[in-house]
Amino acid sequence: MEYTLPVNDPVAEDRVQLSRDELWTGLVAKATDPRPYVPAITECTVLSENPQGLVREIARDGDRFRETVVFDIGHRVSFRREDEKAVWTIDNVIDEDPTGALTLTFSGAFEREFAPSRLAAMRASMAETAARTLAVIRESAAA
């Protein structure tokens, strides 16, 4: 599952245009405290961190679990859950389209199959989270 959106709209002159560095800084902030970016996450505690990533415990939709977050500096933040309930990897990737414009791609790899209706809901949630992530990063850059 994957969702890509443009980071900047060249027509929206009144909107903050994000640089790659600002986008990267925002994704790292999201890894540390995802609550402003993902309203379903109600708690987050960073258990350990280093320059290559962190381990965090989050509460989401009544479920508590740990994620290992890996930084591919300047390019990708990967969130990995692997426990008795679920295994997944979600990537947030900074890239460029063929014209050189910045893009943000959210992708998810899951170790189980989902019913079509659940998959559709997950795709919609991914698109909403990607858009919200850009909005929060843009607000922070404007401050």
mmCIF file with all atom_site columns, C-alpha atoms in Angstrom:
data_model
loop_
_atom_site.group_PDB
_atom_site.id
_atom_site.type_symbol
_atom_site.label_atom_id
_atom_site.label_alt_id
_atom_site.label_comp_id
_atom_site.label_asym_id
_atom_site.label_entity_id
_atom_site.label_seq_id
_atom_site.pdbx_PDB_ins_code
_atom_site.Cartn_x
_atom_site.Cartn_y
_atom_site.Cartn_z
_atom_site.occupancy
_atom_site.B_iso_or_equiv
_atom_site.pdbx_formal_charge
_atom_site.auth_seq_id
_atom_site.auth_comp_id
_atom_site.auth_asym_id
_atom_site.auth_atom_id
_atom_site.pdbx_PDB_model_num
ATOM 1   C CA . MET A 1 1   ? 0.000   0.000   0.000   1.00 0.00 ? 1   MET A CA 1
ATOM 2   C CA . GLU A 1 2   ? 1.389   3.388   -0.966  1.00 0.00 ? 2   GLU A CA 1
ATOM 3   C CA . TYR A 1 3   ? 0.317   7.018   -1.124  1.00 0.00 ? 3   TYR A CA 1
ATOM 4   C CA . THR A 1 4   ? 2.381   9.871   -2.625  1.00 0.00 ? 4   THR A CA 1
ATOM 5   C CA . LEU A 1 5   ? 1.602   13.560  -2.562  1.00 0.00 ? 5   LEU A CA 1
ATOM 6   C CA . PRO A 1 6   ? 3.458   16.680  -3.673  1.00 0.00 ? 6   PRO A CA 1
ATOM 7   C CA . VAL A 1 7   ? 5.062   18.581  -0.808  1.00 0.00 ? 7   VAL A CA 1
ATOM 8   C CA . ASN A 1 8   ? 4.688   22.078  -2.284  1.00 0.00 ? 8   ASN A CA 1
ATOM 9   C CA . ASP A 1 9   ? 2.042   23.609  -4.483  1.00 0.00 ? 9   ASP A CA 1
ATOM 10  C CA . PRO A 1 10  ? 3.755   26.166  -6.748  1.00 0.00 ? 10  PRO A CA 1
ATOM 11  C CA . VAL A 1 11  ? 0.423   27.916  -7.335  1.00 0.00 ? 11  VAL A CA 1
ATOM 12  C CA . ALA A 1 12  ? -0.315  28.454  -3.623  1.00 0.00 ? 12  ALA A CA 1
ATOM 13  C CA . GLU A 1 13  ? 1.923   31.476  -3.083  1.00 0.00 ? 13  GLU A CA 1
ATOM 14  C CA . ASP A 1 14  ? 0.404   32.124  0.353   1.00 0.00 ? 14  ASP A CA 1
ATOM 15  C CA . ARG A 1 15  ? 1.437   28.670  1.600   1.00 0.00 ? 15  ARG A CA 1
ATOM 16  C CA . VAL A 1 16  ? 4.832   27.990  3.173   1.00 0.00 ? 16  VAL A CA 1
ATOM 17  C CA . GLN A 1 17  ? 6.993   26.148  0.659   1.00 0.00 ? 17  GLN A CA 1
ATOM 18  C CA . LEU A 1 18  ? 8.927   23.440  2.505   1.00 0.00 ? 18  LEU A CA 1
ATOM 19  C CA . SER A 1 19  ? 12.560  22.610  1.838   1.00 0.00 ? 19  SER A CA 1
ATOM 20  C CA . ARG A 1 20  ? 13.902  19.061  1.986   1.00 0.00 ? 20  ARG A CA 1
ATOM 21  C CA . ASP A 1 21  ? 15.601  19.915  5.313   1.00 0.00 ? 21  ASP A CA 1
ATOM 22  C CA . GLU A 1 22  ? 12.392  21.289  6.825   1.00 0.00 ? 22  GLU A CA 1
ATOM 23  C CA . LEU A 1 23  ? 10.513  18.192  5.698   1.00 0.00 ? 23  LEU A CA 1
ATOM 24  C CA . TRP A 1 24  ? 13.190  15.929  7.170   1.00 0.00 ? 24  TRP A CA 1
ATOM 25  C CA . THR A 1 25  ? 13.164  17.828  10.485  1.00 0.00 ? 25  THR A CA 1
ATOM 26  C CA . GLY A 1 26  ? 9.386   17.411  10.611  1.00 0.00 ? 26  GLY A CA 1
ATOM 27  C CA . LEU A 1 27  ? 9.549   13.660  9.987   1.00 0.00 ? 27  LEU A CA 1
ATOM 28  C CA . VAL A 1 28  ? 12.081  13.252  12.801  1.00 0.00 ? 28  VAL A CA 1
ATOM 29  C CA . ALA A 1 29  ? 9.801   15.274  15.091  1.00 0.00 ? 29  ALA A CA 1
ATOM 30  C CA . LYS A 1 30  ? 6.919   13.002  14.068  1.00 0.00 ? 30  LYS A CA 1
ATOM 31  C CA . ALA A 1 31  ? 8.978   9.958   15.045  1.00 0.00 ? 31  ALA A CA 1
ATOM 32  C CA . THR A 1 32  ? 9.683   11.448  18.473  1.00 0.00 ? 32  THR A CA 1
ATOM 33  C CA . ASP A 1 33  ? 6.135   12.674  19.165  1.00 0.00 ? 33  ASP A CA 1
ATOM 34  C CA . PRO A 1 34  ? 3.572   11.485  16.610  1.00 0.00 ? 34  PRO A CA 1
ATOM 35  C CA . ARG A 1 35  ? 0.508   12.810  18.453  1.00 0.00 ? 35  ARG A CA 1
ATOM 36  C CA . PRO A 1 36  ? 0.123   16.092  16.494  1.00 0.00 ? 36  PRO A CA 1
ATOM 37  C CA . TYR A 1 37  ? 0.502   14.174  13.210  1.00 0.00 ? 37  TYR A CA 1
ATOM 38  C CA . VAL A 1 38  ? -1.585  11.065  13.992  1.00 0.00 ? 38  VAL A CA 1
ATOM 39  C CA . PRO A 1 39  ? -4.545  11.927  16.264  1.00 0.00 ? 39  PRO A CA 1
ATOM 40  C CA . ALA A 1 40  ? -5.272  8.212   16.857  1.00 0.00 ? 40  ALA A CA 1
ATOM 41  C CA . ILE A 1 41  ? -1.975  8.015   18.770  1.00 0.00 ? 41  ILE A CA 1
ATOM 42  C CA . THR A 1 42  ? -2.725  9.227   22.279  1.00 0.00 ? 42  THR A CA 1
ATOM 43  C CA . GLU A 1 43  ? 0.594   8.494   24.010  1.00 0.00 ? 43  GLU A CA 1
ATOM 44  C CA . CYS A 1 44  ? 4.226   8.137   22.988  1.00 0.00 ? 44  CYS A CA 1
ATOM 45  C CA . THR A 1 45  ? 7.271   7.430   25.122  1.00 0.00 ? 45  THR A CA 1
ATOM 46  C CA . VAL A 1 46  ? 10.718  7.288   23.547  1.00 0.00 ? 46  VAL A CA 1
ATOM 47  C CA . LEU A 1 47  ? 12.502  4.390   25.264  1.00 0.00 ? 47  LEU A CA 1
ATOM 48  C CA . SER A 1 48  ? 15.888  4.810   23.595  1.00 0.00 ? 48  SER A CA 1
ATOM 49  C CA . GLU A 1 49  ? 17.392  6.825   20.774  1.00 0.00 ? 49  GLU A CA 1
ATOM 50  C CA . ASN A 1 50  ? 20.556  7.253   18.755  1.00 0.00 ? 50  ASN A CA 1
ATOM 51  C CA . PRO A 1 51  ? 21.443  9.088   15.515  1.00 0.00 ? 51  PRO A CA 1
ATOM 52  C CA . GLN A 1 52  ? 20.133  6.158   13.434  1.00 0.00 ? 52  GLN A CA 1
ATOM 53  C CA . GLY A 1 53  ? 16.713  6.003   15.083  1.00 0.00 ? 53  GLY A CA 1
ATOM 54  C CA . LEU A 1 54  ? 14.786  5.232   18.223  1.00 0.00 ? 54  LEU A CA 1
ATOM 55  C CA . VAL A 1 55  ? 12.538  2.765   20.003  1.00 0.00 ? 55  VAL A CA 1
ATOM 56  C CA . ARG A 1 56  ? 9.211   4.066   21.203  1.00 0.00 ? 56  ARG A CA 1
ATOM 57  C CA . GLU A 1 57  ? 6.103   2.791   22.922  1.00 0.00 ? 57  GLU A CA 1
ATOM 58  C CA . ILE A 1 58  ? 2.824   4.189   21.682  1.00 0.00 ? 58  ILE A CA 1
ATOM 59  C CA . ALA A 1 59  ? -0.850  3.908   22.499  1.00 0.00 ? 59  ALA A CA 1
ATOM 60  C CA . ARG A 1 60  ? -3.125  3.880   19.483  1.00 0.00 ? 60  ARG A CA 1
ATOM 61  C CA . ASP A 1 61  ? -6.798  2.972   19.347  1.00 0.00 ? 61  ASP A CA 1
ATOM 62  C CA . GLY A 1 62  ? -6.586  1.383   22.809  1.00 0.00 ? 62  GLY A CA 1
ATOM 63  C CA . ASP A 1 63  ? -3.588  -0.782  21.857  1.00 0.00 ? 63  ASP A CA 1
ATOM 64  C CA . ARG A 1 64  ? -0.084  -0.340  23.340  1.00 0.00 ? 64  ARG A CA 1
ATOM 65  C CA . PHE A 1 65  ? 2.955   -1.497  21.413  1.00 0.00 ? 65  PHE A CA 1
ATOM 66  C CA . ARG A 1 66  ? 6.592   -0.819  20.639  1.00 0.00 ? 66  ARG A CA 1
ATOM 67  C CA . GLU A 1 67  ? 7.980   0.382   17.358  1.00 0.00 ? 67  GLU A CA 1
ATOM 68  C CA . THR A 1 68  ? 11.544  0.516   16.180  1.00 0.00 ? 68  THR A CA 1
ATOM 69  C CA . VAL A 1 69  ? 12.088  3.671   14.132  1.00 0.00 ? 69  VAL A CA 1
ATOM 70  C CA . VAL A 1 70  ? 15.018  3.772   11.705  1.00 0.00 ? 70  VAL A CA 1
ATOM 71  C CA . PHE A 1 71  ? 16.321  6.951   10.065  1.00 0.00 ? 71  PHE A CA 1
ATOM 72  C CA . ASP A 1 72  ? 17.757  6.862   6.558   1.00 0.00 ? 72  ASP A CA 1
ATOM 73  C CA . ILE A 1 73  ? 18.955  10.412  7.102   1.00 0.00 ? 73  ILE A CA 1
ATOM 74  C CA . GLY A 1 74  ? 17.409  12.978  4.803   1.00 0.00 ? 74  GLY A CA 1
ATOM 75  C CA . HIS A 1 75  ? 15.390  10.371  2.922   1.00 0.00 ? 75  HIS A CA 1
ATOM 76  C CA . ARG A 1 76  ? 13.295  7.864   4.895   1.00 0.00 ? 76  ARG A CA 1
ATOM 77  C CA . VAL A 1 77  ? 11.832  7.210   8.327   1.00 0.00 ? 77  VAL A CA 1
ATOM 78  C CA . SER A 1 78  ? 10.775  3.564   8.828   1.00 0.00 ? 78  SER A CA 1
ATOM 79  C CA . PHE A 1 79  ? 8.433   2.481   11.621  1.00 0.00 ? 79  PHE A CA 1
ATOM 80  C CA . ARG A 1 80  ? 8.541   -1.256  12.425  1.00 0.00 ? 80  ARG A CA 1
ATOM 81  C CA . ARG A 1 81  ? 6.241   -3.155  14.731  1.00 0.00 ? 81  ARG A CA 1
ATOM 82  C CA . GLU A 1 82  ? 6.956   -6.819  15.366  1.00 0.00 ? 82  GLU A CA 1
ATOM 83  C CA . ASP A 1 83  ? 5.120   -8.567  18.191  1.00 0.00 ? 83  ASP A CA 1
ATOM 84  C CA . GLU A 1 84  ? 2.596   -11.344 18.826  1.00 0.00 ? 84  GLU A CA 1
ATOM 85  C CA . LYS A 1 85  ? -0.290  -9.184  17.567  1.00 0.00 ? 85  LYS A CA 1
ATOM 86  C CA . ALA A 1 86  ? 1.109   -7.661  14.370  1.00 0.00 ? 86  ALA A CA 1
ATOM 87  C CA . VAL A 1 87  ? 4.096   -7.204  12.100  1.00 0.00 ? 87  VAL A CA 1
ATOM 88  C CA . TRP A 1 88  ? 4.362   -4.182  9.847   1.00 0.00 ? 88  TRP A CA 1
ATOM 89  C CA . THR A 1 89  ? 6.681   -1.597  8.400   1.00 0.00 ? 89  THR A CA 1
ATOM 90  C CA . ILE A 1 90  ? 5.491   1.877   7.506   1.00 0.00 ? 90  ILE A CA 1
ATOM 91  C CA . ASP A 1 91  ? 7.838   4.159   5.588   1.00 0.00 ? 91  ASP A CA 1
ATOM 92  C CA . ASN A 1 92  ? 7.690   7.945   5.190   1.00 0.00 ? 92  ASN A CA 1
ATOM 93  C CA . VAL A 1 93  ? 9.896   8.762   2.195   1.00 0.00 ? 93  VAL A CA 1
ATOM 94  C CA . ILE A 1 94  ? 11.099  12.115  0.887   1.00 0.00 ? 94  ILE A CA 1
ATOM 95  C CA . ASP A 1 95  ? 11.674  11.986  -2.857  1.00 0.00 ? 95  ASP A CA 1
ATOM 96  C CA . GLU A 1 96  ? 11.298  14.020  -6.024  1.00 0.00 ? 96  GLU A CA 1
ATOM 97  C CA . ASP A 1 97  ? 8.989   13.674  -8.990  1.00 0.00 ? 97  ASP A CA 1
ATOM 98  C CA . PRO A 1 98  ? 10.344  13.723  -12.570 1.00 0.00 ? 98  PRO A CA 1
ATOM 99  C CA . THR A 1 99  ? 10.339  17.545  -12.564 1.00 0.00 ? 99  THR A CA 1
ATOM 100 C CA . GLY A 1 100 ? 12.449  17.714  -9.390  1.00 0.00 ? 100 GLY A CA 1
ATOM 101 C CA . ALA A 1 101 ? 9.585   18.770  -7.108  1.00 0.00 ? 101 ALA A CA 1
ATOM 102 C CA . LEU A 1 102 ? 9.593   17.298  -3.591  1.00 0.00 ? 102 LEU A CA 1
ATOM 103 C CA . THR A 1 103 ? 7.200   14.457  -2.838  1.00 0.00 ? 103 THR A CA 1
ATOM 104 C CA . LEU A 1 104 ? 6.283   12.615  0.348   1.00 0.00 ? 104 LEU A CA 1
ATOM 105 C CA . THR A 1 105 ? 5.340   8.947   0.086   1.00 0.00 ? 105 THR A CA 1
ATOM 106 C CA . PHE A 1 106 ? 3.789   6.888   2.841   1.00 0.00 ? 106 PHE A CA 1
ATOM 107 C CA . SER A 1 107 ? 3.928   3.135   2.270   1.00 0.00 ? 107 SER A CA 1
ATOM 108 C CA . GLY A 1 108 ? 2.981   0.159   4.379   1.00 0.00 ? 108 GLY A CA 1
ATOM 109 C CA . ALA A 1 109 ? 3.987   -3.501  4.277   1.00 0.00 ? 109 ALA A CA 1
ATOM 110 C CA . PHE A 1 110 ? 1.952   -5.873  6.417   1.00 0.00 ? 110 PHE A CA 1
ATOM 111 C CA . GLU A 1 111 ? 2.515   -9.548  7.206   1.00 0.00 ? 111 GLU A CA 1
ATOM 112 C CA . ARG A 1 112 ? -1.145  -10.480 6.810   1.00 0.00 ? 112 ARG A CA 1
ATOM 113 C CA . GLU A 1 113 ? -3.984  -10.055 4.371   1.00 0.00 ? 113 GLU A CA 1
ATOM 114 C CA . PHE A 1 114 ? -6.863  -7.662  4.957   1.00 0.00 ? 114 PHE A CA 1
ATOM 115 C CA . ALA A 1 115 ? -10.441 -7.683  3.733   1.00 0.00 ? 115 ALA A CA 1
ATOM 116 C CA . PRO A 1 116 ? -11.005 -5.227  0.854   1.00 0.00 ? 116 PRO A CA 1
ATOM 117 C CA . SER A 1 117 ? -13.107 -2.916  3.048   1.00 0.00 ? 117 SER A CA 1
ATOM 118 C CA . ARG A 1 118 ? -10.388 -2.805  5.744   1.00 0.00 ? 118 ARG A CA 1
ATOM 119 C CA . LEU A 1 119 ? -7.717  -2.190  3.106   1.00 0.00 ? 119 LEU A CA 1
ATOM 120 C CA . ALA A 1 120 ? -9.749  0.709   1.667   1.00 0.00 ? 120 ALA A CA 1
ATOM 121 C CA . ALA A 1 121 ? -10.080 2.217   5.164   1.00 0.00 ? 121 ALA A CA 1
ATOM 122 C CA . MET A 1 122 ? -6.327  1.826   5.729   1.00 0.00 ? 122 MET A CA 1
ATOM 123 C CA . ARG A 1 123 ? -5.568  3.578   2.420   1.00 0.00 ? 123 ARG A CA 1
ATOM 124 C CA . ALA A 1 124 ? -7.882  6.451   3.311   1.00 0.00 ? 124 ALA A CA 1
ATOM 125 C CA . SER A 1 125 ? -6.246  6.753   6.740   1.00 0.00 ? 125 SER A CA 1
ATOM 126 C CA . MET A 1 126 ? -2.777  6.740   5.146   1.00 0.00 ? 126 MET A CA 1
ATOM 127 C CA . ALA A 1 127 ? -3.761  9.566   2.771   1.00 0.00 ? 127 ALA A CA 1
ATOM 128 C CA . GLU A 1 128 ? -5.246  11.571  5.645   1.00 0.00 ? 128 GLU A CA 1
ATOM 129 C CA . THR A 1 129 ? -2.146  11.044  7.794   1.00 0.00 ? 129 THR A CA 1
ATOM 130 C CA . ALA A 1 130 ? 0.192   12.068  4.957   1.00 0.00 ? 130 ALA A CA 1
ATOM 131 C CA . ALA A 1 131 ? -1.767  15.293  4.367   1.00 0.00 ? 131 ALA A CA 1
ATOM 132 C CA . ARG A 1 132 ? -1.921  16.046  8.095   1.00 0.00 ? 132 ARG A CA 1
ATOM 133 C CA . THR A 1 133 ? 1.824   15.394  8.420   1.00 0.00 ? 133 THR A CA 1
ATOM 134 C CA . LEU A 1 134 ? 2.564   17.997  5.757   1.00 0.00 ? 134 LEU A CA 1
ATOM 135 C CA . ALA A 1 135 ? 0.174   20.480  7.365   1.00 0.00 ? 135 ALA A CA 1
ATOM 136 C CA . VAL A 1 136 ? 1.800   20.107  10.808  1.00 0.00 ? 136 VAL A CA 1
ATOM 137 C CA . ILE A 1 137 ? 5.303   20.396  9.342   1.00 0.00 ? 137 ILE A CA 1
ATOM 138 C CA . ARG A 1 138 ? 4.240   23.475  7.361   1.00 0.00 ? 138 ARG A CA 1
ATOM 139 C CA . GLU A 1 139 ? 2.777   25.097  10.505  1.00 0.00 ? 139 GLU A CA 1
ATOM 140 C CA . SER A 1 140 ? 6.016   24.434  12.378  1.00 0.00 ? 140 SER A CA 1
ATOM 141 C CA . ALA A 1 141 ? 8.144   25.867  9.544   1.00 0.00 ? 141 ALA A CA 1
ATOM 142 C CA . ALA A 1 142 ? 5.982   29.000  9.445   1.00 0.00 ? 142 ALA A CA 1
ATOM 143 C CA . ALA A 1 143 ? 6.378   29.627  13.181  1.00 0.00 ? 143 ALA A CA 1
#
